[in-house]
Short mmCIF file of C-alpha atoms in Angstrom, two decimals:
data_model
loop_
_atom_site.label_atom_id
_atom_site.label_comp_id
_atom_site.label_asym_id
_atom_site.label_seq_id
_atom_site.Cartn_x
_atom_site.Cartn_y
_atom_site.Cartn_z
CA MET A 1 0.00 0.00 0.00
CA SER A 2 1.59 3.25 -1.18
CA ILE A 3 1.04 6.24 1.10
CA THR A 4 1.68 9.90 0.38
CA ILE A 5 2.73 11.94 3.40
CA THR A 6 -0.23 14.31 3.48
CA ARG A 7 -0.91 17.38 5.57
CA GLU A 8 -2.97 15.29 8.02
CA PHE A 9 0.02 12.98 8.55
CA LYS A 10 2.31 15.93 9.22
CA ASP A 11 -0.14 17.49 11.68
CA ALA A 12 -0.60 14.19 13.50
CA LEU A 13 3.17 13.65 13.67
CA GLU A 14 3.63 17.11 15.16
CA LEU A 15 1.16 16.29 17.94
CA LEU A 16 2.82 12.92 18.52
CA LYS A 17 6.33 14.34 18.71
CA HIS A 18 5.78 17.66 20.44
CA GLY A 19 2.47 17.42 22.29
CA ARG A 20 1.85 16.23 25.83
CA GLU A 21 -1.82 15.32 25.42
CA HIS A 22 -3.11 11.78 25.69
CA LEU A 23 -3.95 10.76 22.10
CA PHE A 24 -6.32 8.32 20.41
CA ILE A 25 -5.36 8.04 16.74
CA THR A 26 -8.04 6.34 14.68
CA GLY A 27 -9.36 6.12 11.14
CA LYS A 28 -10.89 3.77 8.62
CA ALA A 29 -9.05 0.70 7.32
CA GLY A 30 -6.33 1.72 4.88
CA THR A 31 -5.87 5.30 6.14
CA GLY A 32 -2.28 4.64 7.21
CA LYS A 33 -2.48 4.26 10.99
CA SER A 34 0.30 1.65 10.94
CA THR A 35 2.42 3.81 8.66
CA LEU A 36 1.97 6.79 10.97
CA LEU A 37 3.05 4.68 13.94
CA LYS A 38 6.16 3.53 12.03
CA LEU A 39 7.03 7.13 11.18
CA TYR A 40 6.63 8.06 14.84
CA GLN A 41 8.82 5.12 15.87
CA GLU A 42 11.71 6.66 13.93
CA THR A 43 11.76 9.63 16.32
CA ILE A 44 10.15 8.11 19.39
CA PRO A 45 11.51 9.40 22.73
CA ASP A 46 13.95 7.12 24.56
CA ASN A 47 11.75 6.52 27.57
CA SER A 48 8.75 5.17 25.68
CA VAL A 49 7.45 1.64 25.13
CA ILE A 50 5.18 0.15 22.46
CA LEU A 51 2.63 -2.40 23.63
CA ALA A 52 -0.36 -4.28 22.20
CA PRO A 53 -3.18 -6.47 23.52
CA THR A 54 -2.15 -9.58 21.51
CA GLY A 55 1.07 -11.32 20.52
CA ILE A 56 0.48 -10.88 16.78
CA ALA A 57 -0.16 -7.15 17.19
CA ALA A 58 2.92 -6.78 19.41
CA LEU A 59 5.13 -8.56 16.86
CA ASN A 60 3.89 -6.30 14.07
CA VAL A 61 5.10 -3.17 15.89
CA GLY A 62 8.23 -4.62 17.46
CA GLY A 63 6.85 -4.29 20.97
CA GLN A 64 5.53 -6.42 23.81
CA THR A 65 2.12 -7.53 24.92
CA ILE A 66 0.61 -5.56 27.78
CA HIS A 67 0.55 -8.67 29.96
CA ARG A 68 4.20 -9.45 29.29
CA PHE A 69 5.47 -5.92 29.93
CA PHE A 70 3.61 -5.50 33.22
CA LYS A 71 4.09 -9.18 34.21
CA PHE A 72 0.33 -9.60 34.65
CA ARG A 73 -0.58 -13.18 35.51
CA PRO A 74 -3.81 -15.00 34.61
CA GLY A 75 -6.52 -13.88 37.00
CA THR A 76 -5.12 -10.37 37.42
CA THR A 77 -7.93 -7.86 38.00
CA PRO A 78 -8.10 -4.15 38.91
CA GLU A 79 -8.96 -5.26 42.44
CA ASN A 80 -5.85 -7.40 43.00
CA VAL A 81 -3.30 -5.99 40.55
CA THR A 82 -1.50 -3.78 43.10
CA LYS A 83 -1.31 -6.61 45.63
CA THR A 84 0.84 -8.85 43.46
CA PHE A 85 4.63 -8.68 43.63
CA MET A 86 6.32 -6.63 40.93
CA GLN A 87 10.02 -7.05 40.24
CA GLY A 88 12.29 -4.12 41.01
CA SER A 89 13.49 -3.96 37.39
CA THR A 90 9.92 -3.47 36.13
CA ARG A 91 9.20 -0.86 38.80
CA ARG A 92 12.29 1.12 37.78
CA ILE A 93 11.29 1.02 34.10
CA ILE A 94 7.80 2.31 34.94
CA ARG A 95 9.25 5.10 37.09
CA ASN A 96 11.29 6.29 34.09
CA LEU A 97 8.49 6.09 31.52
CA ASP A 98 7.45 9.20 29.62
CA ALA A 99 4.97 7.59 27.22
CA ILE A 100 3.20 4.30 26.50
CA ILE A 101 2.00 3.59 22.96
CA ILE A 102 -0.70 0.92 22.58
CA ASP A 103 -1.50 -0.38 19.09
CA GLU A 104 -4.70 -2.20 18.01
CA VAL A 105 -6.52 -0.55 20.90
CA SER A 106 -9.88 -1.84 19.63
CA MET A 107 -8.89 -5.18 21.22
CA LEU A 108 -7.95 -3.64 24.60
CA ARG A 109 -10.39 -4.56 27.36
CA ALA A 110 -11.61 -1.93 29.80
CA ASP A 111 -10.58 -3.94 32.86
CA LEU A 112 -7.07 -4.47 31.47
CA LEU A 113 -6.65 -0.72 30.94
CA ASP A 114 -7.73 -0.15 34.55
CA CYS A 115 -5.08 -2.67 35.65
CA VAL A 116 -2.49 -0.67 33.72
CA ASP A 117 -3.72 2.55 35.33
CA LYS A 118 -3.53 1.19 38.87
CA ILE A 119 0.03 -0.07 38.39
CA LEU A 120 1.13 3.24 36.88
CA ARG A 121 -0.48 5.19 39.75
CA LYS A 122 1.50 3.07 42.19
CA TYR A 123 4.89 3.10 40.47
CA GLY A 124 4.77 6.00 37.98
CA TRP A 125 6.62 9.26 38.49
CA GLU A 126 3.40 11.12 39.47
CA ARG A 127 1.80 8.70 41.87
CA ASN A 128 -1.96 8.62 42.39
CA LYS A 129 -2.53 10.57 39.16
CA PRO A 130 -4.25 8.91 36.17
CA PHE A 131 -1.70 6.67 34.43
CA GLY A 132 0.90 7.87 36.93
CA GLY A 133 1.41 11.06 34.92
CA ILE A 134 2.64 9.04 31.93
CA ARG A 135 1.45 10.05 28.46
CA MET A 136 -0.78 7.46 26.77
CA ILE A 137 -1.03 7.17 22.97
CA PHE A 138 -3.56 4.77 21.43
CA PHE A 139 -3.72 3.60 17.79
CA GLY A 140 -6.62 1.64 16.31
CA ASP A 141 -10.08 1.52 14.78
CA LEU A 142 -12.95 0.59 17.10
CA TYR A 143 -15.01 -0.52 14.08
CA GLN A 144 -12.56 -3.38 13.52
CA LEU A 145 -11.86 -6.39 15.75
CA PRO A 146 -13.21 -6.17 19.34
CA PRO A 147 -11.73 -7.43 22.64
CA VAL A 148 -12.04 -11.13 23.41
CA VAL A 149 -14.40 -11.82 26.31
CA PRO A 150 -14.87 -15.47 27.40
CA ARG A 151 -18.47 -16.51 27.99
CA ASN A 152 -17.95 -16.80 31.76
CA GLU A 153 -16.79 -13.16 31.98
CA ARG A 154 -19.53 -11.48 29.93
CA ASN A 155 -21.53 -10.56 33.02
CA ILE A 156 -18.74 -8.11 33.98
CA PHE A 157 -19.42 -6.01 30.88
CA GLN A 158 -23.05 -5.00 30.81
CA LYS A 159 -25.19 -2.11 31.92
CA GLY A 160 -25.44 -1.96 35.70
CA SER A 161 -22.40 -4.20 36.20
CA LEU A 162 -18.72 -3.33 36.75
CA TYR A 163 -18.33 -1.95 33.21
CA GLU A 164 -20.84 -0.65 30.68
CA THR A 165 -18.90 -2.36 27.86
CA GLU A 166 -15.66 -4.27 27.39
CA PHE A 167 -14.13 -1.51 25.23
CA PHE A 168 -11.23 0.59 26.51
CA PHE A 169 -13.28 3.80 26.47
CA ASP A 170 -15.43 2.45 29.32
CA ALA A 171 -12.48 1.86 31.66
CA HIS A 172 -12.97 3.81 34.89
CA VAL A 173 -9.76 5.76 34.34
CA MET A 174 -11.11 7.14 31.04
CA LYS A 175 -13.66 9.16 33.02
CA GLU A 176 -10.82 10.97 34.80
CA VAL A 177 -8.59 12.03 31.94
CA PRO A 178 -9.32 13.62 28.53
CA PHE A 179 -7.98 12.11 25.30
CA LEU A 180 -7.49 14.10 22.12
CA ARG A 181 -8.89 12.05 19.26
CA ILE A 182 -7.29 12.33 15.82
CA GLU A 183 -9.25 10.97 12.87
CA LEU A 184 -7.25 10.05 9.74
CA THR A 185 -9.56 10.46 6.75
CA LYS A 186 -7.63 9.79 3.52
CA VAL A 187 -7.99 6.15 2.35
CA PHE A 188 -4.88 4.89 0.55
CA ARG A 189 -5.60 1.16 0.12
CA GLN A 190 -8.52 1.62 -2.29
CA LYS A 191 -8.80 4.16 -5.13
CA ASP A 192 -12.38 3.51 -6.34
CA GLU A 193 -14.64 6.04 -4.60
CA GLU A 194 -17.72 3.84 -5.08
CA PHE A 195 -15.97 0.95 -3.31
CA ILE A 196 -14.68 3.27 -0.56
CA ASP A 197 -18.21 4.61 0.04
CA PHE A 198 -19.57 1.05 0.21
CA LEU A 199 -16.92 0.08 2.79
CA ASN A 200 -17.74 3.17 4.85
CA ARG A 201 -21.40 2.17 4.97
CA ILE A 202 -20.42 -1.36 6.04
CA ARG A 203 -18.20 0.12 8.76
CA GLU A 204 -20.86 2.46 10.11
CA ASN A 205 -23.77 0.02 9.75
CA SER A 206 -25.63 2.34 7.38
CA ILE A 207 -25.75 -0.23 4.58
CA THR A 208 -29.06 -0.79 2.76
CA SER A 209 -30.53 -3.91 1.18
CA GLU A 210 -30.06 -2.21 -2.21
CA ASP A 211 -26.34 -1.77 -1.45
CA LEU A 212 -25.97 -5.48 -0.70
CA GLU A 213 -27.93 -6.52 -3.80
CA TRP A 214 -25.58 -4.39 -5.91
CA PHE A 215 -22.47 -5.82 -4.22
CA ASN A 216 -23.62 -9.45 -4.29
CA ARG A 217 -24.62 -9.21 -7.94
CA GLN A 218 -21.10 -8.18 -8.88
CA ASN A 219 -19.08 -10.37 -6.56
CA VAL A 220 -20.77 -13.68 -5.82
CA ALA A 221 -18.85 -16.57 -7.30
CA ARG A 222 -20.74 -19.72 -6.42
CA PHE A 223 -18.16 -22.45 -6.69
CA GLU A 224 -17.27 -25.60 -4.87
CA GLU A 225 -14.31 -24.80 -2.60
CA GLY A 226 -11.15 -26.30 -3.99
CA LYS A 227 -12.11 -25.77 -7.63
CA GLY A 228 -12.01 -22.84 -10.01
CA THR A 229 -11.50 -19.52 -8.28
CA GLY A 230 -10.28 -21.15 -5.07
CA THR A 231 -7.12 -22.49 -6.72
CA ARG A 232 -6.07 -19.38 -8.64
CA ASP A 233 -2.54 -18.29 -7.84
CA TYR A 234 -2.23 -15.27 -5.54
CA PHE A 235 -5.85 -15.67 -4.44
CA VAL A 236 -6.50 -15.84 -0.68
CA ILE A 237 -9.61 -17.09 1.09
CA LEU A 238 -10.46 -15.25 4.31
CA THR A 239 -12.22 -17.39 6.92
CA SER A 240 -13.77 -16.68 10.29
CA THR A 241 -12.10 -19.62 12.09
CA ASN A 242 -8.64 -21.19 12.31
CA ARG A 243 -10.19 -24.59 11.62
CA GLN A 244 -11.56 -23.48 8.24
CA ALA A 245 -8.23 -21.94 7.20
CA ASP A 246 -6.22 -24.98 8.34
CA GLU A 247 -8.50 -27.40 6.47
CA ILE A 248 -8.18 -25.44 3.21
CA ASN A 249 -4.39 -25.12 3.50
CA LEU A 250 -3.89 -28.81 4.37
CA ARG A 251 -6.17 -29.92 1.51
CA HIS A 252 -4.09 -28.01 -1.04
CA LEU A 253 -0.82 -29.18 0.54
CA ASP A 254 -1.93 -32.84 0.45
CA LYS A 255 -2.87 -32.54 -3.22
CA LEU A 256 0.48 -31.00 -4.20
CA GLY A 257 2.35 -33.39 -1.91
CA GLN A 258 1.23 -36.34 -4.03
CA LEU A 259 3.28 -34.96 -6.92
CA ASN A 260 6.19 -33.19 -5.21
CA PRO A 261 8.69 -33.88 -2.42
CA ILE A 262 7.56 -32.55 0.96
CA TYR A 263 9.94 -30.32 2.91
CA LYS A 264 9.77 -29.91 6.68
CA ASN A 265 11.62 -27.43 8.85
CA SER A 266 11.53 -26.98 12.61
CA ALA A 267 12.11 -23.53 14.05
CA GLU A 268 15.20 -22.92 16.13
CA ILE A 269 14.09 -21.36 19.41
CA VAL A 270 16.58 -19.77 21.80
CA GLY A 271 15.55 -18.53 25.24
CA LYS A 272 12.18 -18.61 26.92
CA ILE A 273 9.65 -17.37 24.38
CA SER A 274 5.89 -17.74 24.80
CA ARG A 275 4.03 -19.33 21.89
CA GLU A 276 2.06 -16.14 21.21
CA MET A 277 5.37 -14.53 20.22
CA TYR A 278 6.22 -17.18 17.58
CA SER A 279 6.63 -15.21 14.37
CA ALA A 280 6.09 -18.15 11.99
CA PRO A 281 4.92 -21.79 12.24
CA GLU A 282 7.05 -23.78 14.67
CA GLU A 283 6.82 -26.76 12.30
CA LEU A 284 6.74 -25.61 8.67
CA VAL A 285 5.65 -28.11 5.99
CA PHE A 286 5.67 -27.15 2.29
CA CYS A 287 6.45 -28.28 -1.24
CA ARG A 288 6.75 -26.98 -4.79
CA GLY A 289 3.58 -25.15 -5.86
CA CYS A 290 2.54 -24.08 -2.37
CA GLN A 291 1.13 -20.58 -2.02
CA VAL A 292 2.72 -18.76 0.90
CA MET A 293 2.56 -15.37 2.59
CA MET A 294 5.74 -13.63 3.67
CA LEU A 295 5.94 -12.78 7.36
CA THR A 296 8.59 -10.08 7.47
CA ASN A 297 9.95 -7.14 5.51
CA ASP A 298 12.96 -7.98 3.35
CA ARG A 299 16.01 -5.82 4.01
CA ASN A 300 16.64 -5.73 0.23
CA ASN A 301 13.06 -4.59 -0.44
CA GLN A 302 12.17 -7.69 -2.49
CA PHE A 303 9.04 -8.34 -0.42
CA VAL A 304 7.15 -7.04 2.59
CA ASN A 305 5.11 -8.60 5.35
CA GLY A 306 1.97 -9.94 3.61
CA THR A 307 3.47 -10.45 0.11
CA LEU A 308 2.15 -13.61 -1.59
CA GLY A 309 4.34 -16.04 -3.50
CA ILE A 310 4.43 -19.54 -5.02
CA ILE A 311 7.20 -21.95 -4.00
CA GLN A 312 9.29 -23.08 -6.98
CA GLY A 313 11.74 -25.33 -5.16
CA CYS A 314 14.03 -25.82 -2.19
CA ASP A 315 17.81 -26.13 -1.96
CA ARG A 316 18.36 -28.39 1.05
CA VAL A 317 22.13 -27.85 1.02
CA GLY A 318 22.06 -24.07 0.76
CA GLY A 319 19.00 -23.68 2.95
CA GLN A 320 17.23 -21.48 0.40
CA VAL A 321 13.65 -21.60 -0.90
CA GLU A 322 12.85 -20.30 -4.38
CA ILE A 323 9.63 -18.26 -4.41
CA LYS A 324 7.88 -16.69 -7.40
CA LEU A 325 6.22 -13.36 -6.64
CA ARG A 326 3.14 -11.94 -8.32
CA ASN A 327 5.28 -9.72 -10.57
CA GLY A 328 6.96 -12.84 -12.01
CA LYS A 329 10.26 -12.36 -10.19
CA VAL A 330 11.75 -15.46 -8.54
CA ILE A 331 13.64 -14.77 -5.32
CA SER A 332 15.74 -16.91 -2.98
CA VAL A 333 14.59 -16.80 0.63
CA GLY A 334 16.67 -18.06 3.54
CA LYS A 335 15.78 -18.50 7.17
CA HIS A 336 15.02 -15.38 9.17
CA LYS A 337 15.97 -14.74 12.77
CA TRP A 338 13.45 -12.80 14.82
CA GLU A 339 14.85 -11.25 17.97
CA VAL A 340 12.43 -11.28 20.88
CA ASN A 341 13.13 -8.35 23.18
CA SER A 342 11.94 -7.05 26.49
CA TYR A 343 12.40 -3.56 27.90
CA GLY A 344 15.19 -2.77 30.34
CA LEU A 345 16.80 0.26 31.98
CA HIS A 346 20.33 1.42 31.12
CA GLU A 347 21.79 4.65 32.52
CA GLY A 348 18.33 6.06 33.11
CA LYS A 349 17.08 5.23 29.61
CA ILE A 350 14.64 2.50 28.60
CA VAL A 351 16.25 0.18 26.06
CA SER A 352 15.37 -3.07 24.26
CA VAL A 353 17.02 -6.09 25.84
CA PRO A 354 17.38 -9.39 23.87
CA GLU A 355 15.38 -12.15 25.53
CA GLY A 356 15.60 -14.86 22.91
CA SER A 357 15.23 -15.57 19.22
CA PHE A 358 13.06 -17.53 16.79
CA THR A 359 14.59 -18.71 13.50
CA GLN A 360 12.46 -20.10 10.67
CA PHE A 361 11.72 -19.53 6.99
CA PRO A 362 9.71 -16.29 6.96
CA PHE A 363 6.51 -17.57 5.38
CA ARG A 364 3.39 -19.63 6.06
CA LEU A 365 0.99 -21.56 3.84
CA CYS A 366 -1.63 -19.11 2.65
CA TRP A 367 -4.36 -20.37 0.40
CA ALA A 368 -6.49 -19.33 3.36
CA ILE A 369 -6.04 -17.18 6.45
CA THR A 370 -8.39 -16.07 9.22
CA ILE A 371 -9.89 -12.60 9.06
CA HIS A 372 -8.28 -11.92 12.45
CA LYS A 373 -4.77 -12.72 11.16
CA SER A 374 -5.36 -10.75 7.96
CA GLN A 375 -5.79 -7.47 9.86
CA GLY A 376 -3.21 -5.02 8.57
CA ASN A 377 -2.61 -6.93 5.29
CA THR A 378 -3.52 -5.87 1.76
CA PHE A 379 -4.57 -8.32 -1.00
CA GLU A 380 -5.38 -7.83 -4.67
CA ASN A 381 -7.61 -10.91 -4.91
CA LEU A 382 -9.52 -12.55 -2.08
CA GLY A 383 -12.46 -14.83 -1.42
CA LEU A 384 -14.66 -14.39 1.62
CA MET A 385 -16.00 -17.39 3.51
CA LEU A 386 -18.40 -16.17 6.18
CA GLY A 387 -19.04 -18.54 9.06
CA ARG A 388 -21.15 -18.84 12.18
CA ALA A 389 -18.34 -17.82 14.56
CA PHE A 390 -18.52 -14.18 13.61
CA ALA A 391 -17.71 -11.04 15.59
CA PRO A 392 -18.74 -7.41 15.00
CA GLY A 393 -16.44 -5.73 12.51
CA GLN A 394 -15.25 -8.91 10.78
CA THR A 395 -17.08 -8.33 7.50
CA TYR A 396 -15.63 -4.81 7.33
CA VAL A 397 -12.10 -6.01 8.16
CA ALA A 398 -12.33 -8.76 5.52
CA LEU A 399 -13.68 -6.65 2.65
CA SER A 400 -11.36 -3.72 3.38
CA ARG A 401 -8.28 -5.95 2.92
CA CYS A 402 -8.82 -5.90 -0.85
CA THR A 403 -7.58 -3.09 -3.07
CA THR A 404 -10.45 -3.27 -5.59
CA LEU A 405 -14.09 -4.26 -5.80
CA GLU A 406 -13.27 -6.55 -8.73
CA GLY A 407 -10.73 -8.46 -6.64
CA ILE A 408 -13.36 -9.83 -4.21
CA LYS A 409 -15.21 -13.12 -4.72
CA LEU A 410 -17.90 -14.36 -2.35
CA PHE A 411 -18.68 -17.99 -1.60
CA THR A 412 -22.21 -17.00 -0.58
CA GLU A 413 -24.13 -13.76 -0.67
CA ILE A 414 -23.56 -11.33 2.17
CA GLN A 415 -26.72 -10.92 4.23
CA MET A 416 -27.76 -7.98 6.39
CA SER A 417 -27.17 -10.24 9.41
CA ASP A 418 -23.48 -10.46 8.41
CA ILE A 419 -23.06 -6.69 8.79
CA MET A 420 -22.51 -6.46 12.50
CA THR A 421 -21.43 -3.10 13.86
CA ASP A 422 -21.55 -2.98 17.64
CA PRO A 423 -24.18 -0.35 18.56
CA ARG A 424 -22.12 0.55 21.64
CA ILE A 425 -19.33 1.74 19.34
CA VAL A 426 -21.81 3.84 17.39
CA ARG A 427 -23.11 5.42 20.61
CA TYR A 428 -19.55 6.19 21.74
CA PHE A 429 -18.81 8.15 18.57
CA GLU A 430 -22.19 9.88 18.72
CA ARG A 431 -21.59 11.20 22.23
CA GLU A 432 -17.94 12.07 21.63
CA ASN A 433 -17.25 14.90 19.24
CA ILE A 434 -14.23 14.53 17.00
CA ASP A 435 -11.63 16.59 18.81
CA PHE A 436 -9.18 17.02 15.98
CA GLU A 437 -9.98 15.93 12.45
CA THR A 438 -6.84 16.29 10.38
#
């Protein structure tokens, strides 16, 4: 996705670099939130950390999960968080913090944010003040993927209970401190205004039955999975569950494996690394003809995270895999070493400290991928397989991954019941005026 540094980017960067306000930077899919964060990372102050609610999100920004940074254990709640022991090294890091950046904030639960607040009030440099006086900067789109709430915890998040909703904006601390909200408006991923308008209506739940009839008429491709459109090169099927994606990928692998040698590679893992921080499959199985998705940015700019390719062969001796990209270029890809870091304190400055490493070929099978794992990626051709296990925002996330209307194929027609925008999100934006629209 090519992004022009517009006036709104420059204004937002100025606030990020020189402001002291708490910020919530949001915008539609494809407006460059991730790019803005990367630009900010180039000049980020020394005593800042980048966190995320999930391992995948943390890996994408080179940070840590919130739980890992604060050493939160399972069962940690706002009521008991300050009673648990916190290592001196973590306390010293917190005391030196100037800012905390949290990416993919749509997945941040209200109770987890209150846990963060209580710890920062106890150990931050301005004790008993919201967030301990530390600047908070949030990135994300609330209309995309929501926080995960197990069934047995849903009673916590309802009217008249501990929290009105599970979303970060209903954390108790958010009632004590103002956030300046910046809305990025320029969409870069798609160029077709008609398609952009359609996606906006999906996002905001203002879609009509006529809109869906128009979209379905142009994009439904009724085909048996595994035939026709489903086997086109550089075509990805987005599913709502891991099981669906795994079944599709294994079916294609088994078919190709009958004609080609199968290669297997186990990741080399050094240090104590939690599974959520694995950057690629621990056990990678592939063969000639497999469609794969790259999982890192190439230092020679041959591919980026999310690039699709077709395996042409494997050199066992040299440890290289030949991959054909969409543009026809064949590249040699070796194993990639991901450093897993934690934050430490050195001479009063917060620094990244190596904690371990994960070495594997930087790709995964990708005839299919879950909508959740596709967040942040861009595809030119995709198929959408809607399922029963569906969360608000998933249809919008899935459709907005594609660059063009013509690139989308549907296994079944999209129904009005598939367009789920959480009404609590809508009410939040209705009651909160946009503070700063760039």
